[in-house]
């Protein structure tokens, strides 16, 4: 029996399995259930007791040499044949994510202004009175400062959640010299009753263009370019006089939407014109507050609400749907 085992030892030592299949074959031949070692162990039990010690050692040697050989030639993966590399197994299902409608619209708007040369700027969502109101020419008694509209911080009422992205205008003018051309997308907060048309949190995109000799006509052309890039080449705009403390003159821009979709009178209140944004020439008082000489520089600013445009684009009648994050709806957009 010893001679037989010696023979097997030689066979194993000279075996050179060249791939995982051959290594597996070697493993089965020696270590499999009906393999050589099992037979030898059966014989071993019948061997005479004086030979047992020697045979036992030889068998162990044979076993470890087979294991070492197999391991070496299957790169440490003895079970490679039934591993994840089995291409017949069904794949993992990976749910592809998608962009929220608000993000889609924001990215598209930002892209349009970027192409026109505007850089993206950011500002804090928690803001002090100066940057959210005072520097923007809000008189001390202005109703927008009222507790009705603003979430003040309970600990320090000089601080609030910003009510608009116009705080970024102020911060940019304080830290940069004109020419300035920025857009500032971000979240804003207002203490309003939540309904199908308004929410206490929404997104705005602020724009600011400041240089020598910037005129109202520059603003109108920029906004027309934007409207046609986003809503289509034939889009018409109109500017209606309006009021903001930080711009003078101020306007609201509508786009011609038409009356075809006006079945429920909701979209344009029967006028055919859809309000898109607020805008105006930066008030000289604001420039002064930010340390910019209004004799030398002038500029325009605008602010638009992202949700309103997303609702229009995706025909979502209720703004709350954009915050519920119900996947059944989001998957359809
Ligand atoms: N900040 C204004 C708002 O929240 C929008 C606006 C921005 C208007 C810039 C004019 C210029 O309604």
GROMACS .gro file of C-alpha atoms and ligand atoms in nm:
model
  345
    1UNK     CA    1   0.000   0.000   0.000
    2UNK     CA    2   0.284   0.237   0.081
    3UNK     CA    3   0.426   0.187  -0.267
    4UNK     CA    4   0.086   0.266  -0.417
    5UNK     CA    5   0.065   0.592  -0.223
    6UNK     CA    6   0.419   0.684  -0.325
    7UNK     CA    7   0.309   0.638  -0.683
    8UNK     CA    8   0.014   0.873  -0.634
    9UNK     CA    9   0.243   1.127  -0.467
   10UNK     CA   10   0.462   1.124  -0.776
   11UNK     CA   11   0.159   1.164  -0.999
   12UNK     CA   12   0.038   1.468  -0.802
   13UNK     CA   13   0.383   1.622  -0.791
   14UNK     CA   14   0.417   1.601  -1.168
   15UNK     CA   15   0.060   1.710  -1.247
   16UNK     CA   16   0.039   2.049  -1.420
   17UNK     CA   17  -0.325   2.145  -1.455
   18UNK     CA   18  -0.325   2.435  -1.701
   19UNK     CA   19  -0.667   2.581  -1.619
   20UNK     CA   20  -0.944   2.576  -1.362
   21UNK     CA   21  -1.119   2.284  -1.532
   22UNK     CA   22  -0.813   2.064  -1.516
   23UNK     CA   23  -0.749   2.159  -1.155
   24UNK     CA   24  -1.108   2.065  -1.074
   25UNK     CA   25  -1.057   1.733  -1.247
   26UNK     CA   26  -0.750   1.665  -1.030
   27UNK     CA   27  -0.947   1.757  -0.722
   28UNK     CA   28  -1.229   1.520  -0.805
   29UNK     CA   29  -0.993   1.237  -0.892
   30UNK     CA   30  -0.824   1.253  -0.550
   31UNK     CA   31  -1.058   1.433  -0.311
   32UNK     CA   32  -1.401   1.359  -0.461
   33UNK     CA   33  -1.649   1.131  -0.288
   34UNK     CA   34  -1.547   0.836  -0.502
   35UNK     CA   35  -1.190   0.958  -0.531
   36UNK     CA   36  -0.855   0.797  -0.469
   37UNK     CA   37  -0.818   0.922  -0.113
   38UNK     CA   38  -1.148   0.784   0.003
   39UNK     CA   39  -1.051   0.442  -0.131
   40UNK     CA   40  -0.713   0.462   0.035
   41UNK     CA   41  -0.865   0.564   0.367
   42UNK     CA   42  -1.093   0.261   0.345
   43UNK     CA   43  -0.788   0.039   0.289
   44UNK     CA   44  -0.607   0.217   0.570
   45UNK     CA   45  -0.872   0.101   0.816
   46UNK     CA   46  -0.789  -0.260   0.725
   47UNK     CA   47  -0.411  -0.218   0.740
   48UNK     CA   48  -0.204  -0.391   1.002
   49UNK     CA   49  -0.144  -0.182   1.309
   50UNK     CA   50   0.235  -0.180   1.271
   51UNK     CA   51   0.200  -0.009   0.929
   52UNK     CA   52  -0.067   0.239   1.029
   53UNK     CA   53   0.154   0.518   1.146
   54UNK     CA   54   0.355   0.523   0.825
   55UNK     CA   55   0.048   0.491   0.599
   56UNK     CA   56  -0.135   0.762   0.792
   57UNK     CA   57   0.151   1.005   0.738
   58UNK     CA   58   0.171   0.923   0.366
   59UNK     CA   59  -0.203   0.970   0.323
   60UNK     CA   60  -0.191   1.309   0.492
   61UNK     CA   61   0.097   1.407   0.272
   62UNK     CA   62  -0.094   1.299  -0.037
   63UNK     CA   63  -0.403   1.490   0.070
   64UNK     CA   64  -0.219   1.816   0.140
   65UNK     CA   65  -0.021   1.796  -0.181
   66UNK     CA   66  -0.339   1.753  -0.387
   67UNK     CA   67  -0.504   2.047  -0.206
   68UNK     CA   68  -0.199   2.265  -0.259
   69UNK     CA   69  -0.184   2.177  -0.626
   70UNK     CA   70  -0.553   2.247  -0.683
   71UNK     CA   71  -0.539   2.578  -0.497
   72UNK     CA   72  -0.234   2.690  -0.688
   73UNK     CA   73  -0.390   2.619  -1.027
   74UNK     CA   74  -0.733   2.758  -0.964
   75UNK     CA   75  -0.611   3.093  -0.827
   76UNK     CA   76  -0.748   3.030  -0.482
   77UNK     CA   77  -1.098   2.971  -0.611
   78UNK     CA   78  -1.165   2.598  -0.595
   79UNK     CA   79  -1.537   2.655  -0.659
   80UNK     CA   80  -1.483   2.873  -0.962
   81UNK     CA   81  -1.717   2.667  -1.180
   82UNK     CA   82  -2.025   2.763  -0.982
   83UNK     CA   83  -1.922   3.118  -0.890
   84UNK     CA   84  -2.083   3.449  -0.993
   85UNK     CA   85  -1.919   3.406  -1.329
   86UNK     CA   86  -2.199   3.169  -1.426
   87UNK     CA   87  -2.344   3.371  -1.712
   88UNK     CA   88  -2.663   3.169  -1.722
   89UNK     CA   89  -2.776   3.304  -1.388
   90UNK     CA   90  -3.038   3.582  -1.393
   91UNK     CA   91  -2.884   3.927  -1.333
   92UNK     CA   92  -2.938   4.160  -1.037
   93UNK     CA   93  -3.214   4.405  -1.106
   94UNK     CA   94  -3.082   4.758  -1.062
   95UNK     CA   95  -3.348   5.029  -1.041
   96UNK     CA   96  -3.217   5.323  -1.245
   97UNK     CA   97  -3.271   5.653  -1.067
   98UNK     CA   98  -3.405   5.959  -1.243
   99UNK     CA   99  -3.397   6.331  -1.181
  100UNK     CA  100  -3.679   6.494  -0.991
  101UNK     CA  101  -3.887   6.726  -1.215
  102UNK     CA  102  -3.773   7.028  -1.014
  103UNK     CA  103  -3.408   6.933  -1.067
  104UNK     CA  104  -3.465   6.868  -1.436
  105UNK     CA  105  -3.619   7.211  -1.489
  106UNK     CA  106  -3.360   7.387  -1.272
  107UNK     CA  107  -3.073   7.224  -1.463
  108UNK     CA  108  -3.225   7.318  -1.794
  109UNK     CA  109  -3.276   7.681  -1.687
  110UNK     CA  110  -2.926   7.704  -1.544
  111UNK     CA  111  -2.785   7.562  -1.867
  112UNK     CA  112  -2.955   7.826  -2.079
  113UNK     CA  113  -2.814   8.112  -1.872
  114UNK     CA  114  -2.474   7.948  -1.859
  115UNK     CA  115  -2.463   7.947  -2.236
  116UNK     CA  116  -2.530   8.320  -2.223
  117UNK     CA  117  -2.226   8.363  -2.000
  118UNK     CA  118  -2.381   8.367  -1.652
  119UNK     CA  119  -2.186   8.195  -1.375
  120UNK     CA  120  -2.359   7.999  -1.099
  121UNK     CA  121  -2.341   8.156  -0.753
  122UNK     CA  122  -2.463   8.030  -0.418
  123UNK     CA  123  -2.566   8.176  -0.088
  124UNK     CA  124  -2.687   8.055   0.252
  125UNK     CA  125  -3.044   7.939   0.315
  126UNK     CA  126  -3.031   8.084   0.664
  127UNK     CA  127  -2.977   8.455   0.626
  128UNK     CA  128  -2.948   8.773   0.831
  129UNK     CA  129  -3.180   9.071   0.802
  130UNK     CA  130  -2.922   9.276   0.611
  131UNK     CA  131  -2.879   9.037   0.320
  132UNK     CA  132  -3.240   8.924   0.292
  133UNK     CA  133  -3.407   9.264   0.347
  134UNK     CA  134  -3.219   9.577   0.450
  135UNK     CA  135  -2.955   9.587   0.176
  136UNK     CA  136  -3.234   9.514  -0.073
  137UNK     CA  137  -3.405   9.839   0.020
  138UNK     CA  138  -3.691   9.692   0.222
  139UNK     CA  139  -3.814   9.974   0.447
  140UNK     CA  140  -3.831   9.877   0.816
  141UNK     CA  141  -4.209   9.855   0.809
  142UNK     CA  142  -4.234   9.656   0.488
  143UNK     CA  143  -4.504   9.387   0.516
  144UNK     CA  144  -4.272   9.119   0.369
  145UNK     CA  145  -4.074   9.128   0.691
  146UNK     CA  146  -4.390   9.039   0.876
  147UNK     CA  147  -4.413   8.718   1.071
  148UNK     CA  148  -4.676   8.610   0.817
  149UNK     CA  149  -4.424   8.561   0.541
  150UNK     CA  150  -4.092   8.495   0.704
  151UNK     CA  151  -3.968   8.210   0.919
  152UNK     CA  152  -3.759   8.393   1.177
  153UNK     CA  153  -3.525   8.201   1.401
  154UNK     CA  154  -3.680   8.177   1.747
  155UNK     CA  155  -3.345   8.227   1.922
  156UNK     CA  156  -3.240   8.529   1.717
  157UNK     CA  157  -3.498   8.714   1.510
  158UNK     CA  158  -3.225   8.897   1.320
  159UNK     CA  159  -3.187   8.567   1.135
  160UNK     CA  160  -3.443   8.399   0.911
  161UNK     CA  161  -3.478   8.138   0.641
  162UNK     CA  162  -3.426   8.337   0.324
  163UNK     CA  163  -3.751   8.437   0.158
  164UNK     CA  164  -3.590   8.473  -0.185
  165UNK     CA  165  -3.260   8.412  -0.363
  166UNK     CA  166  -3.202   8.789  -0.388
  167UNK     CA  167  -2.971   8.756  -0.087
  168UNK     CA  168  -2.716   8.611  -0.331
  169UNK     CA  169  -2.726   8.938  -0.532
  170UNK     CA  170  -2.621   9.127  -0.222
  171UNK     CA  171  -2.353   8.881  -0.122
  172UNK     CA  172  -2.209   8.877  -0.473
  173UNK     CA  173  -2.202   9.256  -0.506
  174UNK     CA  174  -2.035   9.282  -0.166
  175UNK     CA  175  -1.760   9.042  -0.261
  176UNK     CA  176  -1.701   9.103  -0.634
  177UNK     CA  177  -1.643   9.402  -0.853
  178UNK     CA  178  -1.852   9.455  -1.168
  179UNK     CA  179  -1.883   9.328  -1.434
  180UNK     CA  180  -2.098   9.067  -1.261
  181UNK     CA  181  -2.304   8.809  -1.442
  182UNK     CA  182  -2.447   8.542  -1.212
  183UNK     CA  183  -2.743   8.314  -1.165
  184UNK     CA  184  -2.821   8.171  -0.824
  185UNK     CA  185  -3.046   7.868  -0.802
  186UNK     CA  186  -3.162   7.772  -0.454
  187UNK     CA  187  -3.430   7.694  -0.200
  188UNK     CA  188  -3.639   7.963  -0.040
  189UNK     CA  189  -3.892   7.958   0.243
  190UNK     CA  190  -4.213   8.144   0.315
  191UNK     CA  191  -4.452   8.108   0.600
  192UNK     CA  192  -4.757   8.056   0.381
  193UNK     CA  193  -5.054   7.825   0.407
  194UNK     CA  194  -4.984   7.519   0.197
  195UNK     CA  195  -5.229   7.478  -0.090
  196UNK     CA  196  -5.236   7.346  -0.445
  197UNK     CA  197  -5.072   7.673  -0.563
  198UNK     CA  198  -4.828   7.758  -0.285
  199UNK     CA  199  -4.589   7.585  -0.050
  200UNK     CA  200  -4.375   7.698   0.241
  201UNK     CA  201  -4.061   7.586   0.059
  202UNK     CA  202  -3.980   7.620  -0.309
  203UNK     CA  203  -3.697   7.692  -0.550
  204UNK     CA  204  -3.598   8.013  -0.724
  205UNK     CA  205  -3.335   8.114  -0.971
  206UNK     CA  206  -3.197   8.461  -0.929
  207UNK     CA  207  -3.013   8.647  -1.203
  208UNK     CA  208  -2.793   8.955  -1.180
  209UNK     CA  209  -2.615   9.144  -1.455
  210UNK     CA  210  -2.408   9.445  -1.360
  211UNK     CA  211  -2.175   9.651  -1.573
  212UNK     CA  212  -2.131   9.998  -1.720
  213UNK     CA  213  -2.428  10.118  -1.926
  214UNK     CA  214  -2.655   9.819  -1.880
  215UNK     CA  215  -3.004   9.918  -1.993
  216UNK     CA  216  -3.361   9.799  -1.964
  217UNK     CA  217  -3.335   9.694  -2.330
  218UNK     CA  218  -3.044   9.460  -2.241
  219UNK     CA  219  -3.265   9.300  -1.980
  220UNK     CA  220  -3.555   9.260  -2.218
  221UNK     CA  221  -3.337   9.097  -2.484
  222UNK     CA  222  -3.173   8.861  -2.233
  223UNK     CA  223  -3.510   8.751  -2.102
  224UNK     CA  224  -3.649   8.708  -2.454
  225UNK     CA  225  -3.350   8.487  -2.544
  226UNK     CA  226  -3.412   8.281  -2.235
  227UNK     CA  227  -3.787   8.247  -2.297
  228UNK     CA  228  -3.732   8.133  -2.655
  229UNK     CA  229  -3.458   7.888  -2.555
  230UNK     CA  230  -3.679   7.731  -2.291
  231UNK     CA  231  -4.034   7.757  -2.426
  232UNK     CA  232  -3.962   7.751  -2.798
  233UNK     CA  233  -3.836   7.981  -3.071
  234UNK     CA  234  -4.169   8.146  -3.141
  235UNK     CA  235  -4.242   8.240  -2.782
  236UNK     CA  236  -4.356   8.598  -2.729
  237UNK     CA  237  -4.302   8.785  -2.403
  238UNK     CA  238  -4.454   9.092  -2.246
  239UNK     CA  239  -4.336   9.300  -1.953
  240UNK     CA  240  -4.595   9.441  -1.713
  241UNK     CA  241  -4.504   9.718  -1.469
  242UNK     CA  242  -4.467   9.586  -1.116
  243UNK     CA  243  -4.302   9.669  -0.787
  244UNK     CA  244  -4.008   9.526  -0.593
  245UNK     CA  245  -3.823   9.730  -0.331
  246UNK     CA  246  -3.486   9.640  -0.485
  247UNK     CA  247  -3.554   9.723  -0.850
  248UNK     CA  248  -3.665  10.040  -1.025
  249UNK     CA  249  -3.834  10.024  -1.266
  250UNK     CA  250  -3.970   9.675  -1.195
  251UNK     CA  251  -4.165   9.442  -1.417
  252UNK     CA  252  -4.323   9.103  -1.438
  253UNK     CA  253  -4.260   8.896  -1.747
  254UNK     CA  254  -4.533   8.686  -1.905
  255UNK     CA  255  -4.506   8.450  -2.199
  256UNK     CA  256  -4.784   8.401  -2.452
  257UNK     CA  257  -4.931   8.064  -2.369
  258UNK     CA  258  -5.247   8.079  -2.572
  259UNK     CA  259  -5.600   7.991  -2.481
  260UNK     CA  260  -5.622   7.635  -2.616
  261UNK     CA  261  -5.536   7.473  -2.282
  262UNK     CA  262  -5.749   7.716  -2.086
  263UNK     CA  263  -6.033   7.473  -2.022
  264UNK     CA  264  -6.034   7.517  -1.645
  265UNK     CA  265  -5.928   7.883  -1.652
  266UNK     CA  266  -5.634   7.790  -1.433
  267UNK     CA  267  -5.319   7.831  -1.635
  268UNK     CA  268  -5.354   8.193  -1.749
  269UNK     CA  269  -5.677   8.301  -1.581
  270UNK     CA  270  -5.832   8.337  -1.923
  271UNK     CA  271  -5.580   8.592  -2.053
  272UNK     CA  272  -5.354   8.359  -2.254
  273UNK     CA  273  -5.049   8.514  -2.079
  274UNK     CA  274  -4.853   8.309  -1.827
  275UNK     CA  275  -4.652   8.486  -1.559
  276UNK     CA  276  -4.297   8.357  -1.548
  277UNK     CA  277  -4.071   8.590  -1.351
  278UNK     CA  278  -4.011   8.919  -1.173
  279UNK     CA  279  -3.736   9.152  -1.289
  280UNK     CA  280  -3.612   9.509  -1.296
  281UNK     CA  281  -3.318   9.749  -1.297
  282UNK     CA  282  -3.122   9.720  -0.973
  283UNK     CA  283  -3.225  10.014  -0.753
  284UNK     CA  284  -2.938  10.263  -0.697
  285UNK     CA  285  -3.001  10.236  -0.322
  286UNK     CA  286  -2.915   9.864  -0.342
  287UNK     CA  287  -2.593   9.933  -0.533
  288UNK     CA  288  -2.494  10.189  -0.274
  289UNK     CA  289  -2.570   9.952   0.013
  290UNK     CA  290  -2.336   9.701  -0.149
  291UNK     CA  291  -2.058   9.953  -0.203
  292UNK     CA  292  -2.103   9.996  -0.579
  293UNK     CA  293  -2.116  10.343  -0.734
  294UNK     CA  294  -2.458  10.383  -0.906
  295UNK     CA  295  -2.314  10.666  -1.118
  296UNK     CA  296  -2.069  10.427  -1.276
  297UNK     CA  297  -2.257  10.099  -1.285
  298UNK     CA  298  -2.608   9.984  -1.361
  299UNK     CA  299  -2.765   9.644  -1.397
  300UNK     CA  300  -3.071   9.427  -1.400
  301UNK     CA  301  -3.194   9.143  -1.185
  302UNK     CA  302  -3.461   8.881  -1.217
  303UNK     CA  303  -3.605   8.599  -1.012
  304UNK     CA  304  -3.815   8.307  -1.121
  305UNK     CA  305  -3.990   8.020  -0.946
  306UNK     CA  306  -3.880   7.673  -1.055
  307UNK     CA  307  -4.185   7.481  -0.931
  308UNK     CA  308  -4.425   7.694  -1.126
  309UNK     CA  309  -4.239   7.618  -1.447
  310UNK     CA  310  -4.208   7.248  -1.358
  311UNK     CA  311  -4.583   7.230  -1.295
  312UNK     CA  312  -4.650   7.386  -1.631
  313UNK     CA  313  -4.396   7.167  -1.811
  314UNK     CA  314  -4.519   6.838  -1.662
  315UNK     CA  315  -4.886   6.936  -1.636
  316UNK     CA  316  -4.889   6.888  -1.258
  317UNK     CA  317  -5.189   7.077  -1.118
  318UNK     CA  318  -5.089   7.062  -0.749
  319UNK     CA  319  -4.754   7.193  -0.620
  320UNK     CA  320  -4.771   6.952  -0.327
  321UNK     CA  321  -4.715   6.663  -0.567
  322UNK     CA  322  -4.360   6.794  -0.616
  323UNK     CA  323  -4.284   6.753  -0.247
  324UNK     CA  324  -4.474   6.432  -0.167
  325UNK     CA  325  -4.212   6.234  -0.358
  326UNK     CA  326  -4.459   5.965  -0.446
  327UNK     CA  327  -4.261   5.731  -0.668
  328UNK     CA  328  -4.570   5.628  -0.864
  329UNK     CA  329  -4.594   5.985  -0.993
  330UNK     CA  330  -4.222   6.056  -1.025
  331UNK     CA  331  -4.169   5.743  -1.236
  332UNK     CA  332  -4.407   5.879  -1.497
  333UNK     CA  333  -4.221   6.209  -1.540
  334LIG     N1  334  -3.698   8.830  -0.526
  334LIG     C1  335  -3.820   8.846  -0.599
  334LIG     C2  336  -3.926   8.751  -0.544
  334LIG     O1  337  -3.894   8.665  -0.467
  334LIG     C3  338  -3.802   8.818  -0.746
  334LIG     C4  339  -3.713   8.920  -0.811
  334LIG     C5  340  -3.578   8.901  -0.817
  334LIG     C6  341  -3.766   9.034  -0.869
  334LIG     C7  342  -3.496   8.994  -0.879
  334LIG     C8  343  -3.687   9.127  -0.931
  334LIG     C9  344  -3.551   9.107  -0.935
  334LIG     O2  345  -4.041   8.761  -0.575
   0.00000   0.00000   0.00000
